[in-house]
Amino acid sequence: MIDTPLSPGSTIGIFGDGQLGRMLAIAATQLGFKVHIFSPQHGSPAFDVAAFHTTAPYSDLDAVKAFASEVDVATVEFENIPLDTYEHAGKFTCIAPDTKALATSQDRLAEKRFLSSHDIPVAPFVEIDSEADIATAVQKLGPAGLLKTRKMGYDGKGQIRLKADAQGAGANSPGVNLEEAIKAYSGAPSIFEALVNFELEISCVAARDWAGNIVFYDSPRNEHRHQILAESHVPANISEDLEKLARTYTAKIAEKLNYVGVLTVEFFVPPTGGEVPLIVNEIAPRVHNSGHWTMDACSFDQFENHIRAIAGWTLGNTQRHSNAKMINLIGSDMEGWAEFAGSSSANLHLYGKGEARAGRKMGHVTYLSGKN
Ligand code: AMP
């Protein structure tokens, strides 16, 4: 644990090299820290803005030791850093968030069990280890649902969507039937999750320090396309009670995970009058795409607050001064960069990535308007 604030010139280590690592590195650098990125890849978006980098596989524990021994605290920009790697780093430096947060969020089954054990609602689910389990799960929960691999799934990766039968709820939704799902099933340990009927999706982005103090940003309303976040809007125009409940659940999760840093919890909001007012979709133990609007609409954004939290600094004020609409630039959306660059109201953030492949997050743009 860090009980004395890290002094400027200290080094922050970051596992992972994508845009989240890049924006964390920029925030840390602005506070006078040095940044050291550890990544298996060369020439990544985060390398451009960091003082030091190590390129080595995550399995190279000697390289992990050398990296960890040189940094004053280490963190992650991506929850799927192998646990062995992260735990090994923890022998030589302070790590935040706690390994438990990564272990929980790396496995959808562990995550759902963790949430259920703390009375936090999740979509009905069944563990899947064989083709036969899929048929049993469909019998139990109904056909409309998603088969999701337990590990390495994000942005809709590793998911097969099953359609309801002709009359059932979700009959018009995209997806495959049971037979096709069984055929497409990879055999990887998975879960089958019932399709949630939701009115909107929101997320709660919070920052927690070593002493357990926690602050929250206003929850954005999130719109997904092809299971990838497309836009976030603040305010979400949800009731105060709902915002309060999202924060209560997020605080409970953070406390149970002994969490330090920025934590994001994604929620489904079912239609009013349903069984529960909020259902957790998933936990992200890191800064999050749905918090990018904070860079332009708040004095202290999620990246700075993550760095302040892990460095033992006081958390910054999370109040927003504006309404915000954040739009992700994915794949060919990048072709519109000149238009955004030519606008005096488009807050453009580009990640310095080379090829604009389909589904690849290349940047985002935020528009602000008067606060309500
Ligand atoms: P995930 O990768 O699990 O976060 O899923 C990405 C997006 O897919 C979510 O934000 C939802 O829009 C949609 N989705 C995932 N699971 C479900 C579900 N059980 N019911 C309805 N929509 C879902």
GROMACS .gro file of C-alpha atoms and ligand atoms in nm:
model
  395
    1MET     CA    1   0.000   0.000   0.000
    2ILE     CA    2   0.109   0.357  -0.056
    3ASP     CA    3   0.071   0.559   0.262
    4THR     CA    4   0.291   0.855   0.167
    5PRO     CA    5   0.197   1.036  -0.157
    6LEU     CA    6   0.442   0.953  -0.435
    7SER     CA    7   0.659   1.252  -0.511
    8PRO     CA    8   0.688   1.402  -0.861
    9GLY     CA    9   0.955   1.219  -1.059
   10SER     CA   10   0.836   0.881  -0.925
   11THR     CA   11   0.761   0.617  -1.187
   12ILE     CA   12   0.419   0.473  -1.263
   13GLY     CA   13   0.425   0.132  -1.432
   14ILE     CA   14   0.140   0.036  -1.664
   15PHE     CA   15   0.072  -0.314  -1.796
   16GLY     CA   16  -0.087  -0.281  -2.140
   17ASP     CA   17  -0.024  -0.051  -2.429
   18GLY     CA   18  -0.354   0.056  -2.584
   19GLN     CA   19  -0.536   0.387  -2.584
   20LEU     CA   20  -0.625   0.359  -2.216
   21GLY     CA   21  -0.257   0.318  -2.130
   22ARG     CA   22  -0.179   0.615  -2.353
   23MET     CA   23  -0.431   0.842  -2.182
   24LEU     CA   24  -0.319   0.723  -1.837
   25ALA     CA   25   0.041   0.797  -1.933
   26ILE     CA   26  -0.050   1.147  -2.050
   27ALA     CA   27  -0.232   1.215  -1.721
   28ALA     CA   28   0.058   1.081  -1.514
   29THR     CA   29   0.311   1.284  -1.711
   30GLN     CA   30   0.109   1.600  -1.652
   31LEU     CA   31   0.138   1.537  -1.279
   32GLY     CA   32   0.517   1.517  -1.307
   33PHE     CA   33   0.550   1.139  -1.293
   34LYS     CA   34   0.755   0.923  -1.527
   35VAL     CA   35   0.571   0.637  -1.697
   36HIS     CA   36   0.700   0.292  -1.782
   37ILE     CA   37   0.482   0.078  -2.012
   38PHE     CA   38   0.511  -0.301  -2.020
   39SER     CA   39   0.372  -0.460  -2.334
   40PRO     CA   40   0.434  -0.763  -2.552
   41GLN     CA   41   0.399  -0.543  -2.862
   42HIS     CA   42   0.625  -0.295  -3.035
   43GLY     CA   43   0.519   0.052  -3.140
   44SER     CA   44   0.194   0.077  -2.948
   45PRO     CA   45  -0.018   0.391  -2.884
   46ALA     CA   46   0.106   0.419  -2.525
   47PHE     CA   47   0.479   0.399  -2.615
   48ASP     CA   48   0.452   0.735  -2.797
   49VAL     CA   49   0.386   0.920  -2.472
   50ALA     CA   50   0.580   0.725  -2.208
   51ALA     CA   51   0.935   0.787  -2.084
   52PHE     CA   52   1.021   0.415  -2.070
   53HIS     CA   53   0.892   0.094  -2.215
   54THR     CA   54   0.963  -0.275  -2.191
   55THR     CA   55   0.870  -0.501  -2.479
   56ALA     CA   56   0.847  -0.859  -2.358
   57PRO     CA   57   0.589  -1.135  -2.338
   58TYR     CA   58   0.380  -1.133  -2.022
   59SER     CA   59   0.521  -1.479  -1.951
   60ASP     CA   60   0.877  -1.342  -1.925
   61LEU     CA   61   0.888  -1.319  -1.546
   62ASP     CA   62   1.248  -1.191  -1.543
   63ALA     CA   63   1.137  -0.895  -1.753
   64VAL     CA   64   0.836  -0.849  -1.523
   65LYS     CA   65   1.068  -0.848  -1.221
   66ALA     CA   66   1.303  -0.592  -1.381
   67PHE     CA   67   1.007  -0.370  -1.474
   68ALA     CA   68   0.841  -0.396  -1.133
   69SER     CA   69   1.168  -0.327  -0.952
   70GLU     CA   70   1.203   0.001  -1.140
   71VAL     CA   71   0.856   0.144  -1.081
   72ASP     CA   72   0.704   0.291  -0.764
   73VAL     CA   73   0.356   0.155  -0.830
   74ALA     CA   74   0.218  -0.062  -1.113
   75THR     CA   75  -0.130  -0.072  -1.260
   76VAL     CA   76  -0.320  -0.209  -1.562
   77GLU     CA   77  -0.501  -0.059  -1.855
   78PHE     CA   78  -0.655  -0.396  -1.951
   79GLU     CA   79  -0.806  -0.658  -1.720
   80ASN     CA   80  -0.673  -0.957  -1.911
   81ILE     CA   81  -0.311  -0.929  -1.801
   82PRO     CA   82  -0.220  -1.283  -1.690
   83LEU     CA   83  -0.262  -1.318  -1.315
   84ASP     CA   84   0.080  -1.483  -1.273
   85THR     CA   85   0.241  -1.180  -1.432
   86TYR     CA   86   0.053  -0.934  -1.215
   87GLU     CA   87   0.111  -1.131  -0.896
   88HIS     CA   88   0.480  -1.161  -0.977
   89ALA     CA   89   0.503  -0.783  -1.023
   90GLY     CA   90   0.337  -0.746  -0.683
   91LYS     CA   91   0.639  -0.912  -0.519
   92PHE     CA   92   0.864  -0.625  -0.628
   93THR     CA   93   0.638  -0.318  -0.622
   94CYS     CA   94   0.303  -0.195  -0.507
   95ILE     CA   95   0.018  -0.296  -0.741
   96ALA     CA   96  -0.327  -0.137  -0.778
   97PRO     CA   97  -0.594  -0.254  -0.830
   98ASP     CA   98  -0.572  -0.565  -0.617
   99THR     CA   99  -0.518  -0.901  -0.792
  100LYS     CA  100  -0.864  -1.005  -0.671
  101ALA     CA  101  -1.023  -0.743  -0.897
  102LEU     CA  102  -0.845  -0.885  -1.201
  103ALA     CA  103  -0.917  -1.246  -1.108
  104THR     CA  104  -1.286  -1.166  -1.070
  105SER     CA  105  -1.331  -0.969  -1.388
  106GLN     CA  106  -1.122  -1.203  -1.605
  107ASP     CA  107  -1.376  -1.481  -1.566
  108ARG     CA  108  -1.744  -1.411  -1.636
  109LEU     CA  109  -1.852  -1.701  -1.415
  110ALA     CA  110  -1.640  -1.587  -1.119
  111GLU     CA  111  -1.768  -1.233  -1.171
  112LYS     CA  112  -2.134  -1.338  -1.174
  113ARG     CA  113  -2.086  -1.556  -0.865
  114PHE     CA  114  -1.905  -1.275  -0.686
  115LEU     CA  115  -2.185  -1.028  -0.762
  116SER     CA  116  -2.462  -1.272  -0.669
  117SER     CA  117  -2.288  -1.356  -0.341
  118HIS     CA  118  -2.315  -0.987  -0.250
  119ASP     CA  119  -2.683  -0.961  -0.351
  120ILE     CA  120  -2.611  -0.755  -0.661
  121PRO     CA  121  -2.848  -0.850  -0.946
  122VAL     CA  122  -2.703  -1.007  -1.263
  123ALA     CA  123  -2.870  -1.162  -1.569
  124PRO     CA  124  -2.978  -1.523  -1.510
  125PHE     CA  125  -2.691  -1.749  -1.617
  126VAL     CA  126  -2.583  -2.113  -1.645
  127GLU     CA  127  -2.227  -2.252  -1.654
  128ILE     CA  128  -2.142  -2.419  -1.986
  129ASP     CA  129  -1.873  -2.687  -2.022
  130SER     CA  130  -2.017  -2.900  -2.300
  131GLU     CA  131  -2.260  -2.896  -2.592
  132ALA     CA  132  -2.517  -3.077  -2.376
  133ASP     CA  133  -2.499  -2.794  -2.121
  134ILE     CA  134  -2.615  -2.549  -2.389
  135ALA     CA  135  -2.936  -2.740  -2.454
  136THR     CA  136  -2.997  -2.771  -2.079
  137ALA     CA  137  -2.936  -2.399  -2.030
  138VAL     CA  138  -3.183  -2.312  -2.305
  139GLN     CA  139  -3.441  -2.538  -2.140
  140LYS     CA  140  -3.384  -2.365  -1.810
  141LEU     CA  141  -3.362  -2.000  -1.916
  142GLY     CA  142  -3.542  -1.999  -2.251
  143PRO     CA  143  -3.379  -1.969  -2.591
  144ALA     CA  144  -3.310  -1.595  -2.606
  145GLY     CA  145  -2.965  -1.541  -2.466
  146LEU     CA  146  -2.594  -1.512  -2.523
  147LEU     CA  147  -2.333  -1.779  -2.507
  148LYS     CA  148  -2.022  -1.601  -2.378
  149THR     CA  149  -1.676  -1.743  -2.324
  150ARG     CA  150  -1.576  -1.707  -1.960
  151LYS     CA  151  -1.236  -1.558  -2.047
  152MET     CA  152  -1.094  -1.301  -2.288
  153GLY     CA  153  -1.431  -1.162  -2.393
  154TYR     CA  154  -1.480  -0.790  -2.445
  155ASP     CA  155  -1.654  -0.569  -2.703
  156GLY     CA  156  -1.877  -0.865  -2.792
  157LYS     CA  157  -1.578  -1.095  -2.862
  158GLY     CA  158  -1.634  -1.464  -2.790
  159GLN     CA  159  -2.013  -1.427  -2.793
  160ILE     CA  160  -2.283  -1.618  -2.980
  161ARG     CA  161  -2.630  -1.471  -2.968
  162LEU     CA  162  -2.923  -1.711  -2.964
  163LYS     CA  163  -3.257  -1.606  -3.097
  164ALA     CA  164  -3.588  -1.671  -2.928
  165ASP     CA  165  -3.831  -1.905  -3.104
  166ALA     CA  166  -4.077  -1.751  -3.346
  167GLN     CA  167  -4.321  -1.618  -3.085
  168GLY     CA  168  -4.088  -1.556  -2.793
  169ALA     CA  169  -3.945  -1.230  -2.663
  170GLY     CA  170  -3.655  -1.128  -2.884
  171ALA     CA  171  -3.793  -1.322  -3.183
  172ASN     CA  172  -3.693  -1.039  -3.413
  173SER     CA  173  -3.350  -1.000  -3.264
  174PRO     CA  174  -3.043  -1.107  -3.457
  175GLY     CA  175  -2.889  -1.441  -3.369
  176VAL     CA  176  -2.871  -1.811  -3.440
  177ASN     CA  177  -3.085  -2.105  -3.332
  178LEU     CA  178  -2.984  -2.371  -3.080
  179GLU     CA  179  -2.846  -2.613  -3.339
  180GLU     CA  180  -2.632  -2.343  -3.500
  181ALA     CA  181  -2.511  -2.228  -3.159
  182ILE     CA  182  -2.404  -2.580  -3.066
  183LYS     CA  183  -2.220  -2.607  -3.397
  184ALA     CA  184  -2.045  -2.273  -3.343
  185TYR     CA  185  -1.956  -2.350  -2.979
  186SER     CA  186  -1.578  -2.366  -2.948
  187GLY     CA  187  -1.573  -2.594  -2.644
  188ALA     CA  188  -1.421  -2.317  -2.433
  189PRO     CA  189  -1.555  -2.285  -2.077
  190SER     CA  190  -1.849  -2.046  -2.116
  191ILE     CA  191  -2.171  -1.921  -1.964
  192PHE     CA  192  -2.515  -1.893  -2.118
  193GLU     CA  193  -2.674  -1.566  -2.015
  194ALA     CA  194  -3.042  -1.479  -2.062
  195LEU     CA  195  -3.110  -1.186  -2.293
  196VAL     CA  196  -3.195  -0.888  -2.072
  197ASN     CA  197  -3.484  -0.670  -2.169
  198PHE     CA  198  -3.346  -0.325  -2.094
  199GLU     CA  199  -3.455   0.030  -2.156
  200LEU     CA  200  -3.107   0.173  -2.143
  201GLU     CA  201  -2.750   0.099  -2.043
  202ILE     CA  202  -2.556   0.312  -1.798
  203SER     CA  203  -2.218   0.283  -1.629
  204CYS     CA  204  -2.084   0.406  -1.300
  205VAL     CA  205  -1.723   0.526  -1.306
  206ALA     CA  206  -1.573   0.564  -0.959
  207ALA     CA  207  -1.230   0.626  -0.810
  208ARG     CA  208  -1.122   0.485  -0.474
  209ASP     CA  209  -0.805   0.563  -0.281
  210TRP     CA  210  -0.587   0.358  -0.046
  211ALA     CA  211  -0.783   0.483   0.257
  212GLY     CA  212  -1.114   0.370   0.106
  213ASN     CA  213  -1.244   0.716   0.011
  214ILE     CA  214  -1.455   0.690  -0.303
  215VAL     CA  215  -1.580   0.947  -0.557
  216PHE     CA  216  -1.819   0.899  -0.851
  217TYR     CA  217  -1.871   1.064  -1.186
  218ASP     CA  218  -2.227   1.114  -1.310
  219SER     CA  219  -2.336   0.791  -1.477
  220PRO     CA  220  -2.344   0.818  -1.856
  221ARG     CA  221  -2.609   0.657  -2.076
  222ASN     CA  222  -2.428   0.428  -2.319
  223GLU     CA  223  -2.528   0.323  -2.669
  224HIS     CA  224  -2.369   0.016  -2.824
  225ARG     CA  225  -2.350  -0.087  -3.188
  226HIS     CA  226  -2.244  -0.441  -3.277
  227GLN     CA  227  -2.181  -0.485  -2.901
  228ILE     CA  228  -1.914  -0.211  -2.905
  229LEU     CA  229  -1.967   0.119  -2.725
  230ALA     CA  230  -2.064   0.381  -2.983
  231GLU     CA  231  -2.173   0.683  -2.774
  232SER     CA  232  -2.197   0.801  -2.413
  233HIS     CA  233  -2.430   1.080  -2.305
  234VAL     CA  234  -2.425   1.278  -1.982
  235PRO     CA  235  -2.659   1.341  -1.812
  236ALA     CA  236  -2.824   1.004  -1.862
  237ASN     CA  237  -3.157   1.153  -1.750
  238ILE     CA  238  -3.212   0.882  -1.494
  239SER     CA  239  -3.379   0.932  -1.156
  240GLU     CA  240  -3.175   1.031  -0.852
  241ASP     CA  241  -3.273   0.701  -0.692
  242LEU     CA  242  -3.128   0.504  -0.981
  243GLU     CA  243  -2.805   0.704  -0.978
  244LYS     CA  244  -2.781   0.645  -0.604
  245LEU     CA  245  -2.836   0.272  -0.644
  246ALA     CA  246  -2.570   0.247  -0.917
  247ARG     CA  247  -2.326   0.418  -0.677
  248THR     CA  248  -2.426   0.196  -0.386
  249TYR     CA  249  -2.357  -0.118  -0.591
  250THR     CA  250  -2.032   0.023  -0.727
  251ALA     CA  251  -1.910   0.120  -0.378
  252LYS     CA  252  -1.995  -0.226  -0.248
  253ILE     CA  253  -1.806  -0.394  -0.533
  254ALA     CA  254  -1.506  -0.166  -0.479
  255GLU     CA  255  -1.500  -0.235  -0.107
  256LYS     CA  256  -1.530  -0.612  -0.148
  257LEU     CA  257  -1.248  -0.609  -0.404
  258ASN     CA  258  -1.027  -0.398  -0.180
  259TYR     CA  259  -1.011  -0.170  -0.481
  260VAL     CA  260  -0.772   0.119  -0.546
  261GLY     CA  261  -0.795   0.323  -0.868
  262VAL     CA  262  -1.076   0.381  -1.117
  263LEU     CA  263  -1.340   0.109  -1.133
  264THR     CA  264  -1.628   0.094  -1.380
  265VAL     CA  265  -1.949  -0.101  -1.346
  266GLU     CA  266  -2.176  -0.142  -1.650
  267PHE     CA  267  -2.549  -0.172  -1.585
  268PHE     CA  268  -2.867  -0.260  -1.771
  269VAL     CA  269  -3.171  -0.053  -1.671
  270PRO     CA  270  -3.482  -0.269  -1.718
  271PRO     CA  271  -3.821  -0.106  -1.783
  272THR     CA  272  -3.975   0.041  -1.465
  273GLY     CA  273  -4.196  -0.195  -1.270
  274GLY     CA  274  -3.968  -0.492  -1.336
  275GLU     CA  275  -3.823  -0.723  -1.074
  276VAL     CA  276  -3.515  -0.511  -1.010
  277PRO     CA  277  -3.426  -0.153  -1.109
  278LEU     CA  278  -3.065  -0.232  -1.210
  279ILE     CA  279  -2.875  -0.536  -1.336
  280VAL     CA  280  -2.496  -0.545  -1.356
  281ASN     CA  281  -2.365  -0.639  -1.699
  282GLU     CA  282  -1.998  -0.641  -1.610
  283ILE     CA  283  -1.718  -0.496  -1.401
  284ALA     CA  284  -1.417  -0.328  -1.562
  285PRO     CA  285  -1.129  -0.291  -1.313
  286ARG     CA  286  -0.984   0.008  -1.495
  287VAL     CA  287  -1.055   0.338  -1.663
  288HIS     CA  288  -1.330   0.291  -1.918
  289ASN     CA  289  -1.442   0.407  -2.260
  290SER     CA  290  -1.771   0.532  -2.112
  291GLY     CA  291  -1.568   0.770  -1.892
  292HIS     CA  292  -1.382   0.941  -2.175
  293TRP     CA  293  -1.622   1.239  -2.166
  294THR     CA  294  -1.467   1.332  -1.827
  295MET     CA  295  -1.156   1.453  -2.014
  296ASP     CA  296  -1.350   1.750  -2.147
  297ALA     CA  297  -1.643   1.794  -1.908
  298CYS     CA  298  -1.465   1.768  -1.569
  299SER     CA  299  -1.165   1.939  -1.410
  300PHE     CA  300  -1.027   1.606  -1.294
  301ASP     CA  301  -1.085   1.331  -1.550
  302GLN     CA  302  -1.092   0.955  -1.492
  303PHE     CA  303  -0.729   0.913  -1.603
  304GLU     CA  304  -0.597   1.174  -1.361
  305ASN     CA  305  -0.808   1.031  -1.079
  306HIS     CA  306  -0.676   0.681  -1.143
  307ILE     CA  307  -0.319   0.808  -1.123
  308ARG     CA  308  -0.395   1.022  -0.814
  309ALA     CA  309  -0.559   0.723  -0.644
  310ILE     CA  310  -0.275   0.475  -0.703
  311ALA     CA  311  -0.010   0.738  -0.624
  312GLY     CA  312  -0.165   0.810  -0.284
  313TRP     CA  313  -0.277   1.162  -0.380
  314THR     CA  314  -0.611   1.312  -0.282
  315LEU     CA  315  -0.886   1.231  -0.535
  316GLY     CA  316  -0.991   1.521  -0.759
  317ASN     CA  317  -1.339   1.670  -0.777
  318THR     CA  318  -1.558   1.462  -1.011
  319GLN     CA  319  -1.826   1.723  -1.076
  320ARG     CA  320  -1.888   1.804  -1.437
  321HIS     CA  321  -1.914   2.161  -1.564
  322SER     CA  322  -2.099   2.067  -1.886
  323ASN     CA  323  -2.328   1.818  -2.050
  324ALA     CA  324  -2.134   1.587  -2.280
  325LYS     CA  325  -2.181   1.359  -2.575
  326MET     CA  326  -1.887   1.129  -2.652
  327ILE     CA  327  -1.870   0.952  -2.987
  328ASN     CA  328  -1.621   0.673  -3.053
  329LEU     CA  329  -1.431   0.680  -3.381
  330ILE     CA  330  -1.418   0.317  -3.486
  331GLY     CA  331  -1.249   0.181  -3.798
  332SER     CA  332  -1.346   0.386  -4.103
  333ASP     CA  333  -1.496   0.665  -3.885
  334MET     CA  334  -1.137   0.791  -3.886
  335GLU     CA  335  -1.186   0.904  -4.244
  336GLY     CA  336  -1.384   1.194  -4.093
  337TRP     CA  337  -1.089   1.323  -3.889
  338ALA     CA  338  -1.041   1.637  -4.100
  339GLU     CA  339  -1.400   1.743  -4.039
  340PHE     CA  340  -1.359   1.706  -3.662
  341ALA     CA  341  -1.021   1.877  -3.676
  342GLY     CA  342  -1.184   2.163  -3.866
  343SER     CA  343  -1.450   2.215  -3.600
  344SER     CA  344  -1.393   2.446  -3.304
  345SER     CA  345  -1.645   2.257  -3.088
  346ALA     CA  346  -1.533   1.898  -3.146
  347ASN     CA  347  -1.294   1.788  -2.867
  348LEU     CA  348  -1.095   1.539  -3.069
  349HIS     CA  349  -0.875   1.271  -2.912
  350LEU     CA  350  -0.686   1.041  -3.149
  351TYR     CA  351  -0.491   0.740  -3.033
  352GLY     CA  352  -0.206   0.742  -3.284
  353LYS     CA  353  -0.291   0.396  -3.418
  354GLY     CA  354  -0.180   0.298  -3.766
  355GLU     CA  355  -0.431   0.101  -3.964
  356ALA     CA  356  -0.804   0.181  -3.919
  357ARG     CA  357  -0.931  -0.178  -3.918
  358ALA     CA  358  -1.302  -0.254  -3.876
  359GLY     CA  359  -1.400  -0.253  -3.508
  360ARG     CA  360  -1.072  -0.088  -3.401
  361LYS     CA  361  -1.109   0.209  -3.165
  362MET     CA  362  -0.909   0.488  -3.331
  363GLY     CA  363  -1.015   0.789  -3.125
  364HIS     CA  364  -1.314   0.968  -2.982
  365VAL     CA  365  -1.474   1.308  -3.004
  366THR     CA  366  -1.669   1.488  -2.730
  367TYR     CA  367  -1.918   1.770  -2.771
  368LEU     CA  368  -2.006   1.984  -2.472
  369SER     CA  369  -2.317   2.188  -2.403
  370GLY     CA  370  -2.464   2.387  -2.110
  371LYS     CA  371  -2.498   2.184  -1.793
  372ASN     CA  372  -2.834   2.061  -1.667
  373AMP     P1  373  -2.037  -0.740  -2.309
  373AMP     O1  374  -1.916  -0.762  -2.395
  373AMP     O2  375  -2.080  -0.861  -2.233
  373AMP     O3  376  -2.025  -0.619  -2.221
  373AMP     O4  377  -2.156  -0.705  -2.409
  373AMP     C1  378  -2.151  -0.591  -2.492
  373AMP     C2  379  -2.293  -0.540  -2.514
  373AMP     O5  380  -2.377  -0.646  -2.565
  373AMP     C3  381  -2.366  -0.493  -2.389
  373AMP     O6  382  -2.329  -0.364  -2.353
  373AMP     C4  383  -2.511  -0.503  -2.436
  373AMP     O7  384  -2.545  -0.397  -2.522
  373AMP     C5  385  -2.509  -0.635  -2.515
  373AMP     N1  386  -2.537  -0.746  -2.423
  373AMP     C6  387  -2.448  -0.823  -2.359
  373AMP     N2  388  -2.508  -0.914  -2.280
  373AMP     C7  389  -2.641  -0.894  -2.292
  373AMP     C8  390  -2.757  -0.956  -2.234
  373AMP     N3  391  -2.748  -1.059  -2.149
  373AMP     N4  392  -2.877  -0.908  -2.271
  373AMP     C9  393  -2.889  -0.806  -2.358
  373AMP     N5  394  -2.784  -0.744  -2.416
  373AMP    C10  395  -2.661  -0.787  -2.385
   0.00000   0.00000   0.00000
